[in-house]
Tab-separated table of C-alpha atoms in Angstrom:
chain	number	residue	atom	x	y	z
A	1	UNK	CA	9.743	55.565	-28.928
A	2	UNK	CA	9.902	52.554	-31.198
A	3	UNK	CA	6.729	50.255	-31.417
A	4	UNK	CA	6.938	46.866	-30.957
A	5	UNK	CA	7.171	44.769	-33.904
A	6	UNK	CA	4.701	42.124	-35.267
A	7	UNK	CA	6.691	39.372	-33.914
A	8	UNK	CA	6.771	40.759	-30.495
A	9	UNK	CA	2.959	41.958	-30.391
A	10	UNK	CA	1.698	38.277	-31.207
A	11	UNK	CA	2.588	36.546	-28.140
A	12	UNK	CA	1.024	39.691	-26.495
A	13	UNK	CA	-2.119	39.280	-27.976
A	14	UNK	CA	-2.199	35.386	-27.462
A	15	UNK	CA	-1.756	36.115	-23.892
A	16	UNK	CA	-4.721	38.459	-23.830
A	17	UNK	CA	-6.999	36.068	-26.033
A	18	UNK	CA	-6.257	33.259	-23.670
A	19	UNK	CA	-6.964	35.340	-20.620
A	20	UNK	CA	-9.845	36.492	-21.965
A	21	UNK	CA	-10.878	32.567	-23.172
A	22	UNK	CA	-10.005	31.537	-19.570
A	23	UNK	CA	-12.461	34.179	-18.281
A	24	UNK	CA	-15.080	32.944	-20.467
A	25	UNK	CA	-14.626	29.330	-19.641
A	26	UNK	CA	-14.923	30.363	-16.215
A	27	UNK	CA	-18.447	32.427	-16.486
A	28	UNK	CA	-19.702	29.304	-18.522
A	29	UNK	CA	-19.079	26.791	-15.777
A	30	UNK	CA	-20.320	29.330	-13.250
A	31	UNK	CA	-23.562	29.438	-15.472
A	32	UNK	CA	-24.156	25.741	-15.721
A	33	UNK	CA	-23.443	24.948	-12.431
A	34	UNK	CA	-25.798	27.249	-11.077
A	35	UNK	CA	-28.507	26.370	-13.303
A	36	UNK	CA	-28.144	22.856	-12.382
A	37	UNK	CA	-28.078	23.628	-8.807
A	38	UNK	CA	-31.124	25.794	-9.144
A	39	UNK	CA	-33.200	23.465	-11.160
A	40	UNK	CA	-32.254	20.438	-8.889
A	41	UNK	CA	-32.720	22.031	-5.570
A	42	UNK	CA	-36.053	23.104	-6.686
A	43	UNK	CA	-37.113	19.878	-7.606
A	44	UNK	CA	-35.486	18.310	-4.481
A	45	UNK	CA	-36.407	20.282	-1.861
A	46	UNK	CA	-39.138	22.434	-3.375
A	47	UNK	CA	-42.279	22.381	-1.609
A	48	UNK	CA	-40.770	20.382	1.102
A	49	UNK	CA	-41.919	22.846	3.863
A	50	UNK	CA	-45.591	22.316	3.176
A	51	UNK	CA	-45.500	18.476	2.388
A	52	UNK	CA	-43.169	17.101	5.533
A	53	UNK	CA	-45.020	15.280	7.993
A	54	UNK	CA	-45.639	16.557	11.740
A	55	UNK	CA	-46.528	14.968	14.721
A	56	UNK	CA	-50.415	14.986	16.087
A	57	UNK	CA	-50.398	17.680	19.098
A	58	UNK	CA	-51.842	16.083	22.435
A	59	UNK	CA	-55.262	17.290	23.091
A	60	UNK	CA	-55.269	15.675	26.418
A	61	UNK	CA	-52.621	15.308	28.796
A	62	UNK	CA	-50.100	11.963	27.856
A	63	UNK	CA	-51.633	9.144	30.190
A	64	UNK	CA	-48.463	7.116	31.334
A	65	UNK	CA	-48.204	3.562	30.115
A	66	UNK	CA	-49.229	0.568	32.164
A	67	UNK	CA	-46.786	-1.822	33.549
A	68	UNK	CA	-45.005	-3.544	30.791
A	69	UNK	CA	-43.432	-7.320	31.035
A	70	UNK	CA	-39.542	-6.762	31.753
A	71	UNK	CA	-37.083	-9.484	31.103
A	72	UNK	CA	-34.652	-9.446	33.833
A	73	UNK	CA	-31.225	-10.535	32.551
A	74	UNK	CA	-28.227	-12.426	34.829
A	75	UNK	CA	-24.675	-11.802	33.093
A	76	UNK	CA	-24.743	-15.373	31.767
A	77	UNK	CA	-28.568	-14.230	30.047
A	78	UNK	CA	-26.992	-11.414	28.653
A	79	UNK	CA	-23.859	-13.226	27.074
A	80	UNK	CA	-26.013	-15.650	25.615
A	81	UNK	CA	-28.377	-13.492	24.045
A	82	UNK	CA	-25.519	-11.067	22.790
A	83	UNK	CA	-23.573	-14.006	21.184
A	84	UNK	CA	-26.954	-15.223	19.250
A	85	UNK	CA	-28.326	-11.438	18.415
A	86	UNK	CA	-25.947	-9.255	18.496
A	87	UNK	CA	-25.196	-7.765	14.919
A	88	UNK	CA	-21.504	-7.171	15.088
A	89	UNK	CA	-20.944	-10.525	16.490
A	90	UNK	CA	-23.048	-11.826	13.375
A	91	UNK	CA	-21.064	-9.805	11.009
A	92	UNK	CA	-17.771	-11.301	12.273
A	93	UNK	CA	-18.770	-14.934	12.102
A	94	UNK	CA	-20.014	-14.172	8.460
A	95	UNK	CA	-16.920	-12.893	7.993
A	96	UNK	CA	-14.824	-16.069	9.255
A	97	UNK	CA	-17.437	-18.115	7.184
A	98	UNK	CA	-16.611	-16.114	3.934
A	99	UNK	CA	-12.434	-16.682	4.819
A	100	UNK	CA	-13.263	-20.137	4.943
A	101	UNK	CA	-15.644	-19.990	1.828
A	102	UNK	CA	-12.638	-18.375	0.094
A	103	UNK	CA	-10.197	-21.377	1.042
A	104	UNK	CA	-12.484	-23.826	-0.790
A	105	UNK	CA	-12.300	-21.852	-4.202
A	106	UNK	CA	-8.464	-21.945	-3.729
A	107	UNK	CA	-8.196	-25.596	-2.846
A	108	UNK	CA	-10.513	-26.172	-5.767
A	109	UNK	CA	-8.004	-24.499	-8.480
A	110	UNK	CA	-5.204	-26.861	-6.754
A	111	UNK	CA	-7.052	-29.951	-6.975
A	112	UNK	CA	-7.545	-32.349	-9.961
A	113	UNK	CA	-9.707	-30.261	-12.653
A	114	UNK	CA	-12.134	-32.601	-14.757
A	115	UNK	CA	-13.553	-31.043	-17.913
A	116	UNK	CA	-15.950	-32.589	-20.439
A	117	UNK	CA	-17.369	-30.948	-23.343
A	118	UNK	CA	-19.647	-31.530	-26.430
A	119	UNK	CA	-19.146	-29.997	-29.915
A	120	UNK	CA	-21.249	-29.961	-32.953
A	121	UNK	CA	-20.398	-28.103	-36.144
A	122	UNK	CA	-22.256	-27.637	-39.403
A	123	UNK	CA	-20.080	-26.144	-42.340
A	124	UNK	CA	-20.322	-25.363	-45.792
A	125	UNK	CA	-18.925	-23.549	-48.759
A	126	UNK	CA	-19.542	-22.856	-52.567
A	127	UNK	CA	-16.987	-25.018	-53.364
A	128	UNK	CA	-17.206	-27.771	-51.048
A	129	UNK	CA	-20.183	-29.922	-49.820
A	130	UNK	CA	-21.592	-29.176	-46.613
A	131	UNK	CA	-20.536	-31.254	-43.534
A	132	UNK	CA	-21.366	-31.730	-40.179
A	133	UNK	CA	-18.921	-33.334	-37.367
A	134	UNK	CA	-19.632	-34.010	-33.621
A	135	UNK	CA	-17.322	-34.835	-31.206
A	136	UNK	CA	-16.686	-35.269	-27.230
A	137	UNK	CA	-13.670	-34.177	-25.452
A	138	UNK	CA	-12.868	-35.044	-21.476
A	139	UNK	CA	-9.434	-33.776	-19.718
A	140	UNK	CA	-8.015	-33.864	-16.315
A	141	UNK	CA	-5.388	-31.541	-15.015
A	142	UNK	CA	-3.379	-31.086	-12.052
A	143	UNK	CA	-0.690	-28.608	-10.487
A	144	UNK	CA	2.088	-30.286	-10.098
A	145	UNK	CA	4.093	-29.941	-6.671
A	146	UNK	CA	6.886	-28.116	-8.179
A	147	UNK	CA	5.030	-25.625	-10.119
A	148	UNK	CA	4.577	-27.721	-13.506
A	149	UNK	CA	1.365	-28.842	-14.828
A	150	UNK	CA	-0.037	-31.931	-16.211
A	151	UNK	CA	-2.824	-32.754	-18.249
A	152	UNK	CA	-4.908	-35.902	-19.870
A	153	UNK	CA	-7.170	-35.091	-22.804
A	154	UNK	CA	-9.151	-37.410	-24.218
A	155	UNK	CA	-11.168	-36.413	-27.449
A	156	UNK	CA	-13.271	-38.474	-29.918
A	157	UNK	CA	-15.541	-37.324	-32.735
A	158	UNK	CA	-17.392	-38.712	-36.028
A	159	UNK	CA	-18.476	-36.668	-39.048
A	160	UNK	CA	-21.439	-37.203	-41.586
A	161	UNK	CA	-20.087	-40.295	-42.793
A	162	UNK	CA	-20.161	-41.849	-39.543
A	163	UNK	CA	-16.418	-42.363	-38.995
A	164	UNK	CA	-14.983	-42.082	-35.453
A	165	UNK	CA	-11.607	-40.517	-34.998
A	166	UNK	CA	-10.072	-40.296	-31.254
A	167	UNK	CA	-6.862	-39.503	-29.388
A	168	UNK	CA	-5.659	-39.464	-26.195
A	169	UNK	CA	-2.967	-37.035	-25.125
A	170	UNK	CA	-0.619	-36.537	-22.023
A	171	UNK	CA	0.978	-33.000	-21.688
A	172	UNK	CA	3.619	-31.979	-18.679
A	173	UNK	CA	4.928	-28.248	-18.664
A	174	UNK	CA	7.566	-27.646	-15.728
A	175	UNK	CA	9.165	-23.886	-15.379
A	176	UNK	CA	12.569	-24.433	-14.305
A	177	UNK	CA	13.680	-21.038	-13.005
A	178	UNK	CA	11.000	-18.381	-12.665
A	179	UNK	CA	7.926	-19.937	-11.013
A	180	UNK	CA	9.601	-23.227	-10.357
A	181	UNK	CA	9.570	-24.710	-7.012
A	182	UNK	CA	6.663	-25.858	-4.291
A	183	UNK	CA	6.992	-22.599	-2.503
A	184	UNK	CA	6.505	-20.070	-5.319
A	185	UNK	CA	3.846	-22.665	-7.207
A	186	UNK	CA	1.980	-23.062	-4.303
A	187	UNK	CA	1.930	-19.745	-2.790
A	188	UNK	CA	-1.734	-19.244	-3.171
A	189	UNK	CA	-3.148	-22.289	-1.478
A	190	UNK	CA	-0.483	-21.923	1.930
A	191	UNK	CA	-1.590	-18.354	2.103
A	192	UNK	CA	-5.630	-18.941	1.824
A	193	UNK	CA	-4.862	-21.967	4.386
A	194	UNK	CA	-2.907	-19.199	6.719
A	195	UNK	CA	-5.476	-16.343	6.487
A	196	UNK	CA	-8.257	-19.035	7.558
A	197	UNK	CA	-6.052	-19.815	10.431
A	198	UNK	CA	-5.302	-16.052	11.012
A	199	UNK	CA	-9.230	-15.399	10.980
A	200	UNK	CA	-10.108	-18.129	13.445
A	201	UNK	CA	-7.449	-17.037	15.913
A	202	UNK	CA	-8.763	-13.427	15.447
A	203	UNK	CA	-12.444	-14.162	15.642
A	204	UNK	CA	-11.506	-16.280	18.953
A	205	UNK	CA	-9.667	-13.010	20.359
A	206	UNK	CA	-12.832	-11.287	19.220
A	207	UNK	CA	-14.920	-13.410	21.143
A	208	UNK	CA	-12.827	-12.822	24.325
A	209	UNK	CA	-12.896	-9.099	23.798
A	210	UNK	CA	-16.701	-9.002	23.274
A	211	UNK	CA	-17.622	-11.241	26.412
A	212	UNK	CA	-15.717	-8.573	28.307
A	213	UNK	CA	-17.355	-5.850	26.638
A	214	UNK	CA	-20.909	-7.381	27.572
A	215	UNK	CA	-19.664	-8.054	31.284
A	216	UNK	CA	-18.684	-4.314	31.135
A	217	UNK	CA	-21.954	-3.019	29.777
A	218	UNK	CA	-23.816	-5.036	32.095
A	219	UNK	CA	-21.764	-4.147	35.303
A	220	UNK	CA	-22.411	-0.610	34.272
A	221	UNK	CA	-25.594	-1.029	34.423
A	222	UNK	CA	-25.613	-2.802	37.748
A	223	UNK	CA	-23.634	-0.005	38.863
A	224	UNK	CA	-26.000	2.381	37.703
A	225	UNK	CA	-28.941	0.528	39.751
A	226	UNK	CA	-26.726	0.280	42.816
A	227	UNK	CA	-26.124	4.317	42.505
A	228	UNK	CA	-29.779	4.603	42.005
A	229	UNK	CA	-30.737	2.641	45.096
A	230	UNK	CA	-28.097	4.990	47.350
A	231	UNK	CA	-29.879	7.621	45.690
A	232	UNK	CA	-33.293	6.688	46.836
A	233	UNK	CA	-31.707	6.123	50.497
A	234	UNK	CA	-29.952	9.275	50.322
A	235	UNK	CA	-33.564	11.104	49.343
A	236	UNK	CA	-35.418	9.421	51.843
A	237	UNK	CA	-32.462	10.646	54.275
A	238	UNK	CA	-33.182	14.200	53.243
A	239	UNK	CA	-36.775	14.090	53.665
A	240	UNK	CA	-35.968	13.007	57.064
A	241	UNK	CA	-33.683	15.869	57.707
A	242	UNK	CA	-36.055	18.129	56.175
A	243	UNK	CA	-38.934	17.054	58.554
A	244	UNK	CA	-36.273	16.825	61.594
A	245	UNK	CA	-35.460	20.560	60.719
A	246	UNK	CA	-38.934	21.611	60.559
A	247	UNK	CA	-39.751	19.845	63.924
A	248	UNK	CA	-36.715	21.555	65.635
A	249	UNK	CA	-37.668	24.848	64.250
A	250	UNK	CA	-41.222	24.435	65.750
A	251	UNK	CA	-39.740	24.161	69.053
A	252	UNK	CA	-37.170	26.737	68.690
A	253	UNK	CA	-34.343	24.571	68.497
A	254	UNK	CA	-33.180	25.596	65.287
A	255	UNK	CA	-33.155	28.809	63.156
A	256	UNK	CA	-35.412	28.848	59.678
A	257	UNK	CA	-32.167	29.049	57.734
A	258	UNK	CA	-31.682	25.173	58.811
A	259	UNK	CA	-35.033	24.446	57.185
A	260	UNK	CA	-34.351	26.131	54.345
A	261	UNK	CA	-31.380	24.207	53.611
A	262	UNK	CA	-32.838	21.285	54.333
A	263	UNK	CA	-35.827	21.630	51.752
A	264	UNK	CA	-32.933	22.755	49.172
A	265	UNK	CA	-31.086	19.576	49.778
A	266	UNK	CA	-34.349	17.557	49.329
A	267	UNK	CA	-35.240	19.323	46.524
A	268	UNK	CA	-31.495	18.667	44.719
A	269	UNK	CA	-31.463	15.076	45.743
A	270	UNK	CA	-34.831	14.394	44.253
A	271	UNK	CA	-33.949	16.148	40.982
A	272	UNK	CA	-30.709	13.673	41.053
A	273	UNK	CA	-32.938	10.822	41.336
A	274	UNK	CA	-34.901	11.750	38.475
A	275	UNK	CA	-31.611	11.956	36.398
A	276	UNK	CA	-30.376	9.107	37.434
A	277	UNK	CA	-33.737	7.328	36.827
A	278	UNK	CA	-33.675	8.760	33.144
A	279	UNK	CA	-29.876	7.916	32.691
A	280	UNK	CA	-30.828	4.168	33.830
A	281	UNK	CA	-33.582	3.752	31.508
A	282	UNK	CA	-31.517	5.206	28.508
A	283	UNK	CA	-28.814	2.698	29.189
A	284	UNK	CA	-30.910	-0.304	29.410
A	285	UNK	CA	-32.786	0.895	25.839
A	286	UNK	CA	-29.052	1.068	24.677
A	287	UNK	CA	-27.905	-2.350	26.104
A	288	UNK	CA	-31.106	-4.024	24.608
A	289	UNK	CA	-29.744	-2.431	21.110
A	290	UNK	CA	-26.499	-3.743	21.567
A	291	UNK	CA	-27.787	-6.979	22.701
A	292	UNK	CA	-29.927	-7.266	19.274
A	293	UNK	CA	-33.408	-7.621	21.132
A	294	UNK	CA	-36.509	-6.432	19.330
A	295	UNK	CA	-37.697	-2.835	19.999
A	296	UNK	CA	-41.048	-3.856	22.043
A	297	UNK	CA	-39.053	-5.953	24.467
A	298	UNK	CA	-37.728	-4.117	27.724
A	299	UNK	CA	-34.908	-5.373	29.597
A	300	UNK	CA	-33.496	-4.981	33.312
A	301	UNK	CA	-30.055	-6.814	34.529
A	302	UNK	CA	-30.016	-8.080	38.014
A	303	UNK	CA	-28.225	-6.854	40.550
A	304	UNK	CA	-25.237	-9.211	40.020
A	305	UNK	CA	-22.138	-7.728	41.431
A	306	UNK	CA	-18.813	-9.341	40.166
A	307	UNK	CA	-17.277	-11.450	42.788
A	308	UNK	CA	-13.670	-10.036	43.886
A	309	UNK	CA	-11.031	-12.656	42.743
A	310	UNK	CA	-7.285	-11.430	43.373
A	311	UNK	CA	-4.841	-11.883	41.123
A	312	UNK	CA	-1.507	-13.679	42.422
A	313	UNK	CA	0.687	-14.109	39.408
A	314	UNK	CA	3.819	-13.287	38.984
A	315	UNK	CA	4.663	-10.487	36.774
A	316	UNK	CA	8.088	-11.847	34.738
A	317	UNK	CA	6.064	-15.210	34.395
A	318	UNK	CA	2.707	-13.407	33.239
A	319	UNK	CA	4.945	-11.369	30.604
A	320	UNK	CA	6.613	-15.058	29.527
A	321	UNK	CA	3.148	-16.417	29.328
A	322	UNK	CA	1.655	-13.531	27.073
A	323	UNK	CA	4.675	-14.021	24.697
A	324	UNK	CA	3.734	-17.871	24.092
A	325	UNK	CA	-0.239	-17.794	24.327
A	326	UNK	CA	-1.387	-14.556	22.845
A	327	UNK	CA	-3.325	-15.681	19.583
A	328	UNK	CA	-2.517	-11.987	17.897
A	329	UNK	CA	1.090	-12.212	18.743
A	330	UNK	CA	1.065	-15.739	17.180
A	331	UNK	CA	-0.383	-14.431	14.282
A	332	UNK	CA	2.206	-11.613	13.982
A	333	UNK	CA	5.164	-13.762	14.037
A	334	UNK	CA	3.609	-16.023	11.635
A	335	UNK	CA	2.897	-13.013	8.982
A	336	UNK	CA	6.640	-12.000	9.429
A	337	UNK	CA	7.241	-15.445	7.917
A	338	UNK	CA	4.921	-14.739	5.134
A	339	UNK	CA	6.711	-11.501	4.631
A	340	UNK	CA	10.079	-13.407	4.415
A	341	UNK	CA	8.699	-15.731	2.052
A	342	UNK	CA	7.016	-13.094	0.114
A	343	UNK	CA	10.563	-11.938	-0.813
A	344	UNK	CA	11.951	-15.303	-1.674
A	345	UNK	CA	8.787	-15.379	-4.303
A	346	UNK	CA	9.299	-11.897	-5.420
A	347	UNK	CA	13.388	-12.279	-6.068
A	348	UNK	CA	12.303	-15.793	-7.960
A	349	UNK	CA	10.187	-13.174	-10.115
A	350	UNK	CA	13.375	-11.993	-11.775
A	351	UNK	CA	14.456	-15.078	-12.929
A	352	UNK	CA	14.392	-15.988	-16.698
A	353	UNK	CA	11.457	-17.891	-18.078
A	354	UNK	CA	12.745	-21.248	-18.658
A	355	UNK	CA	10.226	-23.963	-19.140
A	356	UNK	CA	10.228	-27.855	-19.961
A	357	UNK	CA	7.579	-29.001	-22.206
A	358	UNK	CA	6.808	-32.853	-22.599
A	359	UNK	CA	3.762	-34.648	-24.712
A	360	UNK	CA	2.682	-37.675	-25.776
A	361	UNK	CA	-0.252	-38.574	-28.115
A	362	UNK	CA	-2.008	-41.964	-29.132
A	363	UNK	CA	-4.158	-41.562	-31.830
A	364	UNK	CA	-6.670	-43.877	-33.868
A	365	UNK	CA	-7.192	-43.911	-37.361
A	366	UNK	CA	-10.942	-43.712	-38.766
A	367	UNK	CA	-12.971	-46.275	-37.855
A	368	UNK	CA	-16.856	-47.073	-38.524
A	369	UNK	CA	-17.184	-48.463	-35.020
A	370	UNK	CA	-15.967	-46.356	-31.892
A	371	UNK	CA	-15.203	-49.499	-30.104
A	372	UNK	CA	-13.115	-50.922	-33.183
A	373	UNK	CA	-10.785	-47.925	-32.847
A	374	UNK	CA	-7.087	-49.052	-32.303
A	375	UNK	CA	-4.690	-46.467	-30.928
A	376	UNK	CA	-1.781	-47.237	-32.865
A	377	UNK	CA	-0.473	-44.397	-34.271
A	378	UNK	CA	1.910	-42.447	-31.501
A	379	UNK	CA	3.597	-39.063	-30.982
A	380	UNK	CA	5.673	-37.388	-28.777
A	381	UNK	CA	7.652	-33.974	-28.381
A	382	UNK	CA	9.905	-32.804	-25.977
A	383	UNK	CA	11.319	-29.049	-25.731
A	384	UNK	CA	12.971	-26.304	-23.570
A	385	UNK	CA	12.028	-22.936	-24.048
A	386	UNK	CA	14.003	-19.572	-22.847
A	387	UNK	CA	12.554	-16.018	-22.383
A	388	UNK	CA	14.829	-13.660	-21.578
A	389	UNK	CA	13.397	-10.520	-20.034
A	390	UNK	CA	14.667	-7.372	-21.359
A	391	UNK	CA	12.423	-5.282	-18.948
A	392	UNK	CA	11.606	-6.040	-15.477
A	393	UNK	CA	10.449	-2.780	-14.026
A	394	UNK	CA	7.277	-4.392	-12.507
A	395	UNK	CA	9.161	-7.121	-11.107
A	396	UNK	CA	11.786	-5.183	-9.866
A	397	UNK	CA	9.321	-2.980	-8.209
A	398	UNK	CA	7.477	-6.209	-6.572
A	399	UNK	CA	10.759	-7.267	-5.327
A	400	UNK	CA	11.403	-3.755	-3.638
A	401	UNK	CA	8.165	-3.630	-2.316
A	402	UNK	CA	8.178	-6.957	-0.606
A	403	UNK	CA	11.507	-5.887	0.997
A	404	UNK	CA	9.752	-3.168	2.430
A	405	UNK	CA	6.587	-5.240	3.617
A	406	UNK	CA	9.462	-7.245	5.531
A	407	UNK	CA	11.228	-4.499	7.121
A	408	UNK	CA	7.450	-3.136	8.200
A	409	UNK	CA	6.530	-6.284	9.636
A	410	UNK	CA	9.758	-6.815	11.415
A	411	UNK	CA	9.287	-3.021	13.109
A	412	UNK	CA	5.116	-4.012	13.471
A	413	UNK	CA	6.544	-7.262	15.404
A	414	UNK	CA	8.653	-5.646	17.670
A	415	UNK	CA	6.653	-2.791	18.615
A	416	UNK	CA	3.570	-5.204	19.029
A	417	UNK	CA	5.825	-7.297	21.697
A	418	UNK	CA	6.906	-3.990	23.564
A	419	UNK	CA	3.332	-2.641	23.540
A	420	UNK	CA	2.303	-6.472	24.905
A	421	UNK	CA	5.030	-6.244	27.821
A	422	UNK	CA	4.451	-2.686	28.741
A	423	UNK	CA	0.364	-3.665	28.698
A	424	UNK	CA	0.730	-6.677	30.760
A	425	UNK	CA	2.951	-4.825	33.274
A	426	UNK	CA	0.526	-1.838	33.339
A	427	UNK	CA	-2.450	-4.167	34.130
A	428	UNK	CA	-0.908	-5.463	36.998
A	429	UNK	CA	-0.357	-2.255	38.506
A	430	UNK	CA	-3.684	-1.217	37.647
A	431	UNK	CA	-5.065	-4.137	39.481
A	432	UNK	CA	-2.692	-3.649	42.325
A	433	UNK	CA	-4.136	-0.223	42.629
A	434	UNK	CA	-7.604	-1.021	42.398
A	435	UNK	CA	-7.313	-3.323	45.213
A	436	UNK	CA	-5.974	-0.643	47.317
A	437	UNK	CA	-8.609	1.649	46.448
A	438	UNK	CA	-11.231	-0.979	47.033
A	439	UNK	CA	-9.916	-1.436	50.940
A	440	UNK	CA	-9.731	2.222	50.896
A	441	UNK	CA	-13.517	2.677	49.940
A	442	UNK	CA	-14.563	-0.191	52.583
A	443	UNK	CA	-13.189	1.912	55.247
A	444	UNK	CA	-14.306	5.269	53.960
A	445	UNK	CA	-17.722	3.822	53.679
A	446	UNK	CA	-17.253	2.550	57.539
A	447	UNK	CA	-15.930	5.962	58.667
A	448	UNK	CA	-18.332	7.893	56.794
A	449	UNK	CA	-21.426	6.154	58.408
A	450	UNK	CA	-19.971	6.782	61.561
A	451	UNK	CA	-19.859	10.249	60.420
A	452	UNK	CA	-23.198	10.694	59.460
A	453	UNK	CA	-24.511	9.152	63.000
A	454	UNK	CA	-22.473	11.674	64.685
A	455	UNK	CA	-23.314	14.746	62.536
A	456	UNK	CA	-27.108	13.848	63.040
A	457	UNK	CA	-26.731	13.514	66.556
A	458	UNK	CA	-25.050	16.592	67.150
A	459	UNK	CA	-27.164	18.655	64.833
A	460	UNK	CA	-30.291	17.198	67.287
A	461	UNK	CA	-28.510	18.517	69.886
A	462	UNK	CA	-27.694	21.834	68.499
A	463	UNK	CA	-23.992	21.488	68.092
A	464	UNK	CA	-23.799	21.035	64.267
A	465	UNK	CA	-26.112	22.605	61.428
A	466	UNK	CA	-28.139	20.605	58.930
A	467	UNK	CA	-25.461	21.506	56.439
A	468	UNK	CA	-22.912	19.107	57.958
A	469	UNK	CA	-25.330	16.133	58.097
A	470	UNK	CA	-26.065	16.959	54.166
A	471	UNK	CA	-22.103	16.807	53.536
A	472	UNK	CA	-21.501	14.146	55.614
A	473	UNK	CA	-24.816	12.075	53.811
A	474	UNK	CA	-23.296	12.943	50.591
A	475	UNK	CA	-20.121	11.704	51.661
A	476	UNK	CA	-21.432	8.107	52.433
A	477	UNK	CA	-23.197	8.176	49.054
A	478	UNK	CA	-19.822	9.257	47.040
A	479	UNK	CA	-17.978	6.035	48.751
A	480	UNK	CA	-20.693	3.762	48.375
A	481	UNK	CA	-20.575	4.927	44.822
A	482	UNK	CA	-16.799	4.481	44.318
A	483	UNK	CA	-16.844	1.171	45.995
A	484	UNK	CA	-19.545	-0.353	43.162
A	485	UNK	CA	-17.232	1.347	40.446
A	486	UNK	CA	-14.087	-0.161	41.781
A	487	UNK	CA	-15.307	-3.726	41.889
A	488	UNK	CA	-16.505	-3.298	38.139
A	489	UNK	CA	-13.161	-1.817	37.122
A	490	UNK	CA	-10.982	-4.314	38.894
A	491	UNK	CA	-13.151	-7.198	37.618
A	492	UNK	CA	-12.962	-6.010	34.068
A	493	UNK	CA	-9.263	-5.406	34.349
A	494	UNK	CA	-8.841	-8.853	35.344
A	495	UNK	CA	-10.631	-10.367	32.669
A	496	UNK	CA	-8.468	-8.183	30.332
A	497	UNK	CA	-5.239	-9.557	31.835
A	498	UNK	CA	-6.465	-13.257	31.534
A	499	UNK	CA	-6.827	-12.116	27.643
A	500	UNK	CA	-3.479	-10.633	27.423
A	501	UNK	CA	-1.918	-13.517	28.610
A	502	UNK	CA	-3.986	-16.178	26.655
A	503	UNK	CA	-5.765	-18.102	29.310
A	504	UNK	CA	-9.011	-16.477	28.935
A	505	UNK	CA	-11.481	-19.365	27.360
A	506	UNK	CA	-14.906	-18.786	26.474
A	507	UNK	CA	-17.717	-21.148	25.903
A	508	UNK	CA	-20.540	-21.515	23.223
A	509	UNK	CA	-22.577	-19.211	25.288
A	510	UNK	CA	-19.657	-16.456	25.673
A	511	UNK	CA	-18.998	-16.912	29.368
A	512	UNK	CA	-15.639	-17.515	30.373
A	513	UNK	CA	-14.208	-20.582	32.085
A	514	UNK	CA	-12.651	-19.926	35.526
């Protein structure tokens, strides 16, 4: 067999050396990283086990704290506090402020710009005597309505011989193609102003949703408290049932099994009550944090059930109202206009640079006195410059991106409109369903109350077991809790519908106006 020549062996040798080098690089990297992790882990976590803090072990059973002052809040109180101290609401207000603050900077850029400067120069050379000159300039410039810029500059100065020289010049530069036109030139200011309008609408929408959120959290607590009251009454019934079963057993009218069932039902009800109490305490603490109140303050809520206010709007009319009033819908439509304007501005960026420059200057000869200067030397100039772009990749890409942004905005508006219509119609269906559920729950409570009385009476007569009484009492408890839930859900859905229709108005304390 013929051995490979030197030219064939060289690539093989290079590949082998490359593989060895790659393996070496990997080993070096692993070694360096391993050393870094070892040393840094030791310095970061070393000794942590022996240095961490531990809680003190209690030597005696913990003593229950005495009664604390509890701040009982109505819905109006909760809304007012939330609008003052809720952290997210404060951040939203600050964001709105910053948007308006940004507008002031943009307005300044488009307003007359006044400048002034003082100068002093000391100069010398081997071949010339040392000289010093002083001067002052003042200027006024303004962006013109069609994209140009006008500036007026006054300058004066005097040298070591105390001779003054001054000038006054007016310069006007006006683009004729790219950058020309009020829409293009003043886009920055227009967009900044519209951004403030959008931010104001969005903040108002946030306020509406925030008030609904506060109400939802408040009513959830009311619901938990009433459910807890129902649990208390249920436990009282279970205790009474257990005592009754024990009394009937003592006279031989019921078996011992019924007593055991009654005890088990009592213990189960007691455990459910403890869980409900702890759940309510946790919910109240979280509500306090949501409101932004300090840790040392305890809060509670009044048993303030939402009033039932039936919605009687015509559905097609409500959809039309939503498409007229919704602030975010108005924002979407105006942002679509922004996207269309963006395409026109991007198309303008594809034009050549054609500009007109005009200038006129009046200057004074050297005079020994500033007040004796005569501005007799006048000069002027006028010119047109044309820059033909040979490469416009960035401008082309900007134009294409603006077209895509417009198409995306159009799809977004269509989707938002469809979702808004579906949301409004869906809320009406939800309200109708919850209204029926309220009626059903009220009837169920009436029937379950009768059922409990019948089961109790027949148990006393020996016709029913205690299990039937427990089941009847549990059914009554479930119906009572469900009624509260439906009341809260209906009110929150009603407020959400008013928000969707753009007719939910919030006062300065966060309460909606009926």
